[in-house]
Coordinates of C-alpha atoms and ligand atoms in Angstrom, one line a residue:
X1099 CA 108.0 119.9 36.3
X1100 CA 104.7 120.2 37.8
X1101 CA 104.6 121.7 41.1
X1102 CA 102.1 119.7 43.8
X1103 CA 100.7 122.8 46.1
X1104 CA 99.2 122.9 49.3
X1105 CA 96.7 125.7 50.1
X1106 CA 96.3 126.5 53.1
X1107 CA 92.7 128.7 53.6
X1108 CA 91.4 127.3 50.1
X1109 CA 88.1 128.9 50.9
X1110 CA 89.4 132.7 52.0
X1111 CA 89.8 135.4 49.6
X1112 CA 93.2 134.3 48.4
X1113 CA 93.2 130.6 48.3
X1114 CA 90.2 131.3 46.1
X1115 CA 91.9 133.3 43.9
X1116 CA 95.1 131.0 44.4
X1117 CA 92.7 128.1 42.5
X1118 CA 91.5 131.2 40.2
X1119 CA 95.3 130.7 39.0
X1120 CA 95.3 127.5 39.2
X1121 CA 92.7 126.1 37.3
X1122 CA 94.1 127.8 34.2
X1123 CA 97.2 125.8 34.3
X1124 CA 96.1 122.4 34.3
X1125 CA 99.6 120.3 34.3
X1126 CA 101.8 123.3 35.3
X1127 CA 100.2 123.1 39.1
X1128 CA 98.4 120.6 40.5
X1129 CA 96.3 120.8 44.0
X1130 CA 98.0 118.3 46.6
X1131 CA 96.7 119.5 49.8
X1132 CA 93.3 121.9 50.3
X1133 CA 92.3 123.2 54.1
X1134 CA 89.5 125.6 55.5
X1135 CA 88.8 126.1 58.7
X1136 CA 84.9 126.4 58.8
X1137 CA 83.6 127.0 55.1
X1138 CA 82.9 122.9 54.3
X1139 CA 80.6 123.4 51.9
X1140 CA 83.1 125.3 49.5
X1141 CA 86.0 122.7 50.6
X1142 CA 83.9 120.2 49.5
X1143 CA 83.4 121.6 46.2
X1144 CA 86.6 122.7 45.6
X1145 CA 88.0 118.4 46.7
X1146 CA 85.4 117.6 44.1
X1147 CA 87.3 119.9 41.6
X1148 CA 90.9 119.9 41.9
X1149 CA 91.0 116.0 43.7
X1150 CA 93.8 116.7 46.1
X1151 CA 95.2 114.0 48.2
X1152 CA 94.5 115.7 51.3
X1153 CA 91.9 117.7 52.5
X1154 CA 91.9 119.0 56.0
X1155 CA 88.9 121.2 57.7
X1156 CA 90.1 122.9 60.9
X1157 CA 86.7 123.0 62.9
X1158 CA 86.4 119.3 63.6
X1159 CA 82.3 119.9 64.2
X1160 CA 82.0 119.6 60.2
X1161 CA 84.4 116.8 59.9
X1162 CA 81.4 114.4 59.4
X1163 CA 80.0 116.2 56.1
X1164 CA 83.3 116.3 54.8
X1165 CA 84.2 113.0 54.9
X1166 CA 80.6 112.0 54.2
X1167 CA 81.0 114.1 50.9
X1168 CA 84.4 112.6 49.5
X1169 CA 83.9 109.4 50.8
X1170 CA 83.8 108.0 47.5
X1171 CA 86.9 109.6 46.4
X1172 CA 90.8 108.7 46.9
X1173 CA 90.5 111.6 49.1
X1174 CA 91.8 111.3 52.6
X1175 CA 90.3 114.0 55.3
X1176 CA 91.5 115.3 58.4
X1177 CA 90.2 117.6 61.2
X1178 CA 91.7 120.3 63.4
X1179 CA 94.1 122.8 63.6
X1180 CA 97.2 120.3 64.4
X1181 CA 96.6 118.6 60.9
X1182 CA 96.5 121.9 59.6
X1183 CA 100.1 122.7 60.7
X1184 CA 101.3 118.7 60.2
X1185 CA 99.8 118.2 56.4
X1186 CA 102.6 120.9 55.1
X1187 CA 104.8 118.2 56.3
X1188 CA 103.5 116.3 53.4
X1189 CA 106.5 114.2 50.8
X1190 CA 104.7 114.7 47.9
X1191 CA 104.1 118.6 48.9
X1192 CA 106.4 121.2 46.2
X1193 CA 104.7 124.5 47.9
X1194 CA 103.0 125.5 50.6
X1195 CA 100.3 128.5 50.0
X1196 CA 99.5 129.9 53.4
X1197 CA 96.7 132.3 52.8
X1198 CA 95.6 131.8 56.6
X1199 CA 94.7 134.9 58.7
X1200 CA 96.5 135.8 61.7
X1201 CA 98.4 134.1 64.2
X1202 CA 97.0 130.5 63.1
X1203 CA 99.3 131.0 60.2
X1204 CA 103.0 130.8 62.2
X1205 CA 103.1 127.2 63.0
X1206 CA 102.7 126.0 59.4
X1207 CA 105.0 127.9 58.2
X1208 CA 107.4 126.9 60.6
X1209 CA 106.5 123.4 60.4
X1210 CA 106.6 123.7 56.5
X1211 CA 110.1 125.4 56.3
X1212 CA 110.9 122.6 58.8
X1213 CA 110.2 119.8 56.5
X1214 CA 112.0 121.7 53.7
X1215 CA 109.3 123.2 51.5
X1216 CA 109.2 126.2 50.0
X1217 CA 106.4 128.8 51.0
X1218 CA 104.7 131.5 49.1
X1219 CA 103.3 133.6 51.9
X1220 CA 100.2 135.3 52.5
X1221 CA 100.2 135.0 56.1
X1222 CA 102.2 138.4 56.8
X1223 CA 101.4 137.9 60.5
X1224 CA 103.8 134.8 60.4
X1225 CA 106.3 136.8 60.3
X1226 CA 105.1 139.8 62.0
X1227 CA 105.2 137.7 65.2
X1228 CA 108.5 136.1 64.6
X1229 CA 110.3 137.1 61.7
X1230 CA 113.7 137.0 63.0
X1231 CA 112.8 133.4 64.0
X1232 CA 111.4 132.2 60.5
X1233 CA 114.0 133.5 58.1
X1234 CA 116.5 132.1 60.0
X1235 CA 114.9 128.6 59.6
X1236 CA 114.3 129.4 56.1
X1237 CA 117.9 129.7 56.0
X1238 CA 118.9 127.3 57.6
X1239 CA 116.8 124.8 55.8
X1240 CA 117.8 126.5 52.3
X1241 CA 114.0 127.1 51.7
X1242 CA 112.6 130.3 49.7
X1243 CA 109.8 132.3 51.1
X1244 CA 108.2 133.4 48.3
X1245 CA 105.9 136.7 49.7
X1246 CA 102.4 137.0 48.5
X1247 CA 101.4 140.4 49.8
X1248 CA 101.3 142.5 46.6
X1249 CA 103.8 145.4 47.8
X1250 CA 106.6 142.4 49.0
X1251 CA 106.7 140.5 45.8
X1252 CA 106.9 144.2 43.8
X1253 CA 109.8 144.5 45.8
X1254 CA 110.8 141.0 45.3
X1255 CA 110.3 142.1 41.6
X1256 CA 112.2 144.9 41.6
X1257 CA 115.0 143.1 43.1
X1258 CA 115.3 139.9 40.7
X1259 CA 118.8 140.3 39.4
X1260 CA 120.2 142.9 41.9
X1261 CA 122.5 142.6 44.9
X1262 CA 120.9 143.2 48.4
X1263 CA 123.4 145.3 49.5
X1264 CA 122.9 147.9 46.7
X1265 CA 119.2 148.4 48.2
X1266 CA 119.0 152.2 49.8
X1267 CA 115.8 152.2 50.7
X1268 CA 112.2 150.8 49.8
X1269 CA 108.8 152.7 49.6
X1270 CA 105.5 150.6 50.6
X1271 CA 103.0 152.1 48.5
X1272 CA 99.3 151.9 50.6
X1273 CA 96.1 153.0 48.9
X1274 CA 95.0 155.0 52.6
X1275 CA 91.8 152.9 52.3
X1276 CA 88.2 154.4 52.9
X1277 CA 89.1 157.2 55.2
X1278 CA 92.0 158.6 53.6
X1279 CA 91.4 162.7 54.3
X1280 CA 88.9 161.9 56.9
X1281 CA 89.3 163.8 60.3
X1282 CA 89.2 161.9 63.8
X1283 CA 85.8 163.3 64.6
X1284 CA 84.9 161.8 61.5
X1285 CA 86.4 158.4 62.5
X1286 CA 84.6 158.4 65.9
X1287 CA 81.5 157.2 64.2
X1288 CA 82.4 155.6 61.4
X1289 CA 80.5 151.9 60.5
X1290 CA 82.0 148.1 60.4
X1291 CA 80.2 148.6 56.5
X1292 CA 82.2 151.6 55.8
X1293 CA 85.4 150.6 56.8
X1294 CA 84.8 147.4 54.8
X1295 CA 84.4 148.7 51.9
X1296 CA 87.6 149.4 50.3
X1297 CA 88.2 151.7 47.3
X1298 CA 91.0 149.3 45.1
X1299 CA 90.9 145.9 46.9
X1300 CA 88.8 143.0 47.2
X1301 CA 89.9 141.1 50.6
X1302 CA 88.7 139.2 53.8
X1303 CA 87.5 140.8 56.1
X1304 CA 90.4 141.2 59.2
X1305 CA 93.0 142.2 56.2
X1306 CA 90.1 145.3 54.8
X1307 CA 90.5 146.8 58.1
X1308 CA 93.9 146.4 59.0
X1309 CA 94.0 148.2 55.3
X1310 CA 91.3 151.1 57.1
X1311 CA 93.1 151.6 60.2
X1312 CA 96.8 151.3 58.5
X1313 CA 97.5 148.8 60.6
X1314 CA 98.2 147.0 57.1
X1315 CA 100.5 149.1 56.1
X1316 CA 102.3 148.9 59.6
X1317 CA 102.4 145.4 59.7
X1318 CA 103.7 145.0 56.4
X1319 CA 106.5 147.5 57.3
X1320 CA 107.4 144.6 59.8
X1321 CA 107.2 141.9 57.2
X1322 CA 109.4 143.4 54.9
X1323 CA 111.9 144.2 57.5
X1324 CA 112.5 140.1 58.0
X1325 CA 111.5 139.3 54.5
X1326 CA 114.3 141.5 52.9
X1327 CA 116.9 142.0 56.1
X1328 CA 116.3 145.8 55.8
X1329 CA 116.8 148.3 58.9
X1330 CA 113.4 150.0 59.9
X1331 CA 115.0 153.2 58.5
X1332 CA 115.3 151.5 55.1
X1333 CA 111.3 151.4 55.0
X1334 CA 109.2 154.3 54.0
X1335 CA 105.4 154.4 53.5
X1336 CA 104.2 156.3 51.1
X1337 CA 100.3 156.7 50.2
X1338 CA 99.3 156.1 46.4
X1339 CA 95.5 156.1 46.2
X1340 CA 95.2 154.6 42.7
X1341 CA 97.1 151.2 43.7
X1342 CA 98.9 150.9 40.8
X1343 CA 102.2 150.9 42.0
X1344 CA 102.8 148.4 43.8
X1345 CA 106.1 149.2 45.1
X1346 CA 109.1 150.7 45.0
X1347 CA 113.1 150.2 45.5
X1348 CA 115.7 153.0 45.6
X1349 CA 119.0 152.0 45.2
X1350 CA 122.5 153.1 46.3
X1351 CA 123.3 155.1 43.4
X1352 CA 119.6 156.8 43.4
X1353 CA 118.1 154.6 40.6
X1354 CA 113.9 153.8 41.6
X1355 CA 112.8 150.6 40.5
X1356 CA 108.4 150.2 40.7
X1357 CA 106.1 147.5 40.1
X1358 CA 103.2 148.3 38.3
X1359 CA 99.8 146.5 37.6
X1360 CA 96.3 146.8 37.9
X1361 CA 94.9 146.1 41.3
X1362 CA 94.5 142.4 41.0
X1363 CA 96.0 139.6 43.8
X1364 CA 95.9 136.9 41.3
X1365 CA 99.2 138.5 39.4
X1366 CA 101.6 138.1 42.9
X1367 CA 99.8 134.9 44.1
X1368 CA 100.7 133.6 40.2
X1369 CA 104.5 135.0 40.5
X1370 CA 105.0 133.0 43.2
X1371 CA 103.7 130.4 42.0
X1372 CA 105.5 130.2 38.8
X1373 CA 108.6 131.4 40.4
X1374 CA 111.8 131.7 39.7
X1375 CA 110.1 131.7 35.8
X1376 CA 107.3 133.9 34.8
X1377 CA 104.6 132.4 32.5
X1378 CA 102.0 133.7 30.0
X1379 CA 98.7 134.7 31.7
X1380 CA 95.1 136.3 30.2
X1381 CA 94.7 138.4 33.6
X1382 CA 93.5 141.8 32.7
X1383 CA 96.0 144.4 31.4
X1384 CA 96.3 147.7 32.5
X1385 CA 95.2 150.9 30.1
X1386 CA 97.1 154.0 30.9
X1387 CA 94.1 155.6 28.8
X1388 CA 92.6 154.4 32.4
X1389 CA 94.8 155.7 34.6
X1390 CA 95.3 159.3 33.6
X1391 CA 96.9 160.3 36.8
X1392 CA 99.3 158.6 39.3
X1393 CA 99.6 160.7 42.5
X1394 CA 101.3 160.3 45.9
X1395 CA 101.0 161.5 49.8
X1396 CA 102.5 161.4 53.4
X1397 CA 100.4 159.4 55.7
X1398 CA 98.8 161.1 57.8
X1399 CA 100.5 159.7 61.5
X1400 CA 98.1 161.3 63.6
X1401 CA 95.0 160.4 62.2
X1402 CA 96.4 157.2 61.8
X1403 CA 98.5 155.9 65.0
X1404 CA 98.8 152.4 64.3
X1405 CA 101.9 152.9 61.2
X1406 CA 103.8 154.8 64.5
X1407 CA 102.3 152.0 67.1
X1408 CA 104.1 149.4 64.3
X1409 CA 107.4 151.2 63.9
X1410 CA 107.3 152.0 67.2
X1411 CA 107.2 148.0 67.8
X1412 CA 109.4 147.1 65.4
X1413 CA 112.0 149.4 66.6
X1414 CA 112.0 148.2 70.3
X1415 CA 111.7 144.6 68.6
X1416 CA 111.7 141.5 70.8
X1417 CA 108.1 140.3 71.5
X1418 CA 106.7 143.8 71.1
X1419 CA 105.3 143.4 67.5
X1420 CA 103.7 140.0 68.5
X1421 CA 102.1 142.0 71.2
X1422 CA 101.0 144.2 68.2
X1423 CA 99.7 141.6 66.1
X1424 CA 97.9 139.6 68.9
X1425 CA 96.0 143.3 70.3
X1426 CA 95.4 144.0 66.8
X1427 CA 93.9 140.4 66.1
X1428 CA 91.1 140.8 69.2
X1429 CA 90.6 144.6 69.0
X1430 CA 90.0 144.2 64.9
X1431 CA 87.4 141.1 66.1
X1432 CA 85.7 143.4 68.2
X1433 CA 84.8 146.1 65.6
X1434 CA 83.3 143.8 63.1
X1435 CA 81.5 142.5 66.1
X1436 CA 80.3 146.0 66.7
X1437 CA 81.6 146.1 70.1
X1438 CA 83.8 148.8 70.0
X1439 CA 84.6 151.8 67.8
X1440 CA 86.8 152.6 64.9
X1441 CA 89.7 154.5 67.3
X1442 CA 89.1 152.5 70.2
X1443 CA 91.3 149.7 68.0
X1444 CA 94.3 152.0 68.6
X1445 CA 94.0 152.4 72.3
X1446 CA 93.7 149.0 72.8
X1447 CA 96.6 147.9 71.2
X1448 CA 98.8 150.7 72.4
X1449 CA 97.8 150.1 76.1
X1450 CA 98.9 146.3 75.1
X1451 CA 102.0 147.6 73.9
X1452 CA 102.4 149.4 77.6
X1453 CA 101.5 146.7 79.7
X1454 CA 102.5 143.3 78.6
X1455 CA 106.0 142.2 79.8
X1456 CA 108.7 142.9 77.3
X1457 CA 111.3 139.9 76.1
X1458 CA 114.1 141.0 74.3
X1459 CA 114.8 137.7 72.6
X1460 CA 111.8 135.4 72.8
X1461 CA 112.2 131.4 72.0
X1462 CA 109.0 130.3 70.2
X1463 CA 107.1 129.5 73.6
X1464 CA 107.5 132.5 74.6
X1465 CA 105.7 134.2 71.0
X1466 CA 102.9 131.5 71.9
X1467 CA 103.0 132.8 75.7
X1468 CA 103.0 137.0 74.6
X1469 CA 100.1 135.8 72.3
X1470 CA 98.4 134.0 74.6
X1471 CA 98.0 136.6 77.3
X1472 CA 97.8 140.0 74.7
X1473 CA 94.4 138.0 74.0
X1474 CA 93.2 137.7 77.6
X1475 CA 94.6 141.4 78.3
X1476 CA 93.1 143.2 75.0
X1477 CA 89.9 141.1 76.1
X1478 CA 89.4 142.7 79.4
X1479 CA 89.9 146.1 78.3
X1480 CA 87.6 145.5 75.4
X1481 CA 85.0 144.4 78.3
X1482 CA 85.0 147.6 79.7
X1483 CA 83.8 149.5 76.9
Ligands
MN55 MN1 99.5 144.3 50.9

C-alpha cells in the first residue's frame, strides 16, 4: 500500500515540509517524482535523499548541474516547464503534490486529473482561475482533489462522514496578518519586510502577502466555492488572530463543526497524504495551557479591499477571478520588488478587474488568453508609478 508521490515545488515552503512528512514514513510514502523551478542546489540534495525516478528543474539554464550531479544515479532529469506539467502524467505516479505558486500550477493539475491521478492541492490559484473547469474534470475522471490549504482540509475535516447538502454555511477563519488594526495611512508606508513577516505562519513569500493584503483570504473564498460546490453566500470570513481554528462548518440544523490545531502546515499536507486514513504522527501538540484565549473579528472591508475585489469576482464569475489572480500575481511581484506600495496592489488589480474584457464562460484558451494580457495590462500601469 505504499503511495509513489510526485512533488511538485520540492524546494518551496511546502514541498519542504511535504518531505518533512515524508521522511518519517519510510514505506508508507515513497518520493516518485521531485521538481523545482530554479533552487538546484536543494533539488539536488533532496534526488540524493529520497532517490525519485524523476527529477525535473523548470529553468533549463541549470539543467547541466543537475544532471551533472545525479548522473551516477538511476535518476532520470528533465528541464522546463512542459516536463513539469507532462511528468504528473507519470504510470507509476499514486499522488500528485502541487505546492507550485500561482498560475504555473493550473496545467499540472489539469494534466494530472487528466491522466487519472489524484491531487492533494496547494496550488489554490489552480482553481482560482478555473475552478468550474477542474472539478468537473476531476469528476469526470473520478479523481479526488485532496486540498492542502489549511482552512480547506478543516473543512474537508469537518465534513468526513456528512452529507453535502446538510452544509449551511462555512466560516474561513484568517489570522488578519501583520496589519490587522492598522489604519490606511498606516498602510501607505508600510515595508516589503513588514509585510513579510507574519504573526502565526511560516510561508513563501507571494502566499505571506496575499495573507497581508487579504488577498489570501479572498482567494481562498474562491477555492472553496469550486472545492466544496458552495454558493458565495455559503462563505463567510471570519478573522481569528491566534490561528488555531482552522475552520469551521455550520450545518442545516445549526450544529458548528471546527478544526483545531496548532499553526503547523505539515498536519494538512500529512491528511492528505494519508487520506482517506489518518495515521499516528510526533508533530507537536497543542497546550490549551498555551492558548488561554480564542477570540474572533469582522474583517475590516475597507481597510482591506481585496476580500470585496474577490467576492466581487467571484460573484460576476466567468474569467473575472482569473483576472484577479493574474493582477494580483504581477502587482504582488512588484511590491517585493519595491516598485510600488502596499495599497497600490489594490488599485491595480481593481482597474484590471474594470478594464480587461469580460467572458462569461471561458474554454481553457481563453483562461490562458485573460492571463496572458492581465500581465501585459497590470505591467503598464505598474510602469507608471
Ligand atoms: Mn490558507
Amino acid at each position: 500500500m505504499e503511495k509513489r508521490i510526485a512533488i511538485l515545488g520540492s524546494t518551496g515552503s511546502i514541498g519542504t515540509q511535504a518531505l518533512d512528512v515524508v521522511r518519517k514514513y519510510p514505506g508508507v510514502f515513497t518520493i516518485e517524482v521531485l521538481t523545482a523551478q530554479s533552487n538546484y542546489n536543494l533539488l539536488i540534495r533532496q534526488a540524493l535523499e529520497f532517490l525519485p525516478n524523476v527529477v525535473v528543474i523548470g529553468n533549463p539554464d541549470y539543467y547541466p548541474f543537475v544532471s551533472e550531479a545525479l548522473n551516477s544515479y538511476p535518476i532520470k532529469v528533465f528541464s522546463g516547464e512542459d516536463s513539469i506539467s507532462q511528468v504528473v502524467e507519470m504510470d507509476t505516479i499514486d499522488l500528485v503534490l502541487n505546492s507550485l505558486v500561482g498560475y504555473s500550477g493550473l496545467k499540472p493539475t489539469l494534466n494530472a486529473i487528466r491522466a487519472g491521478k489524484d491531487v492533494a492541492l496547494a496550488n489554490k490559484e489552480t482553481l482560482v482561475i478555473a475552478g468550474e473547469l477542474v472539478m468537473q474534470e476531476a469528476i469526470q475522471n473520478r479523481v479526488n482533489i485532496l486540498p492542502v490549504d489549511s482552512e480547506h482540509s478543516a473543512i474537508f475535516q469537518c465534513l468526513a462522514g456528512e452529507r453535502y447538502d446538510s452544509v449551511e454555511k462555512i466560516y474561513l477563519t484568517a489570522s488578519g496578518g501583520p496589519f490587522r488594526g492598522k489604519n490606511r495611512s498606516f498602510l501607505e508606508s508600510v515595508t516589503r519586510e513588514s509585510a513579510l513577516n507574519h504573526p502565526n505562519w511560516k510561508m513563501g513569500d507571494k502566499i505571506t502577502i496575499d495573507s497581508a493584503s487579504l488577498m489570501n483570504k479572498g482567494l481562498e473564498v474562491i477555492e472553496a466555492r469550486w472545492l466544496f460546490n458552495l454558493s458565495p453566500q455559503q462563505i463567510d470570513v471570519v478573522i481569528h488572530p491566534q490561528s488555531i481554528i482552522h475552520s469551521v462548518v455550520q450545518f442545516v440544523d445549526g450544529s458548528m463543526k471546527a478544526q483545531m490545531g496548532l499553526p503547523d502546515m505539515r498536519l494538512p499536507v500529512l491528511y492528505a497524504l494519508s487520506w482517506p486514513i489518518r495515521i499516528p504522527s510526533e508533530l507537536p501538540r497543542l497546550s490549551f495551557a498555551n492558548y488561554p484565549q480564542l477570540t474572533f473579528e469582522t474583517p475590516d472591508r475597507e481597510i482591506f479591499p481585496n476580500l470585496d475585489l474577490a467576492y466581487f469576482a467571484l460573484n460576476k464569475g466567468g474569467n473575472l477571478p482569473c483576472i484577479l489572480n493574474a493582477a494580483n500575481e504581477i502587482a504582488v511581484g512588484a511590491f517585493l520588488n519595491n516598485r510600488i506600495g502596499f495599497l497600490a496592489m489594490s488599485l491595480i488589480i481593481e482597474k484590471c478587474l474594470e478594464i480587461i474584457p469580460f467572458i462569461d464562460y471561458p474554454s481553457y484558451d481563453d483562461y490562458v488568453q485573460t492571463n496572458e494580457i492581465t500581465r501585459r495590462h497590470a505591467g503598464e500601469i505598474i510602469g507608471k508609478y
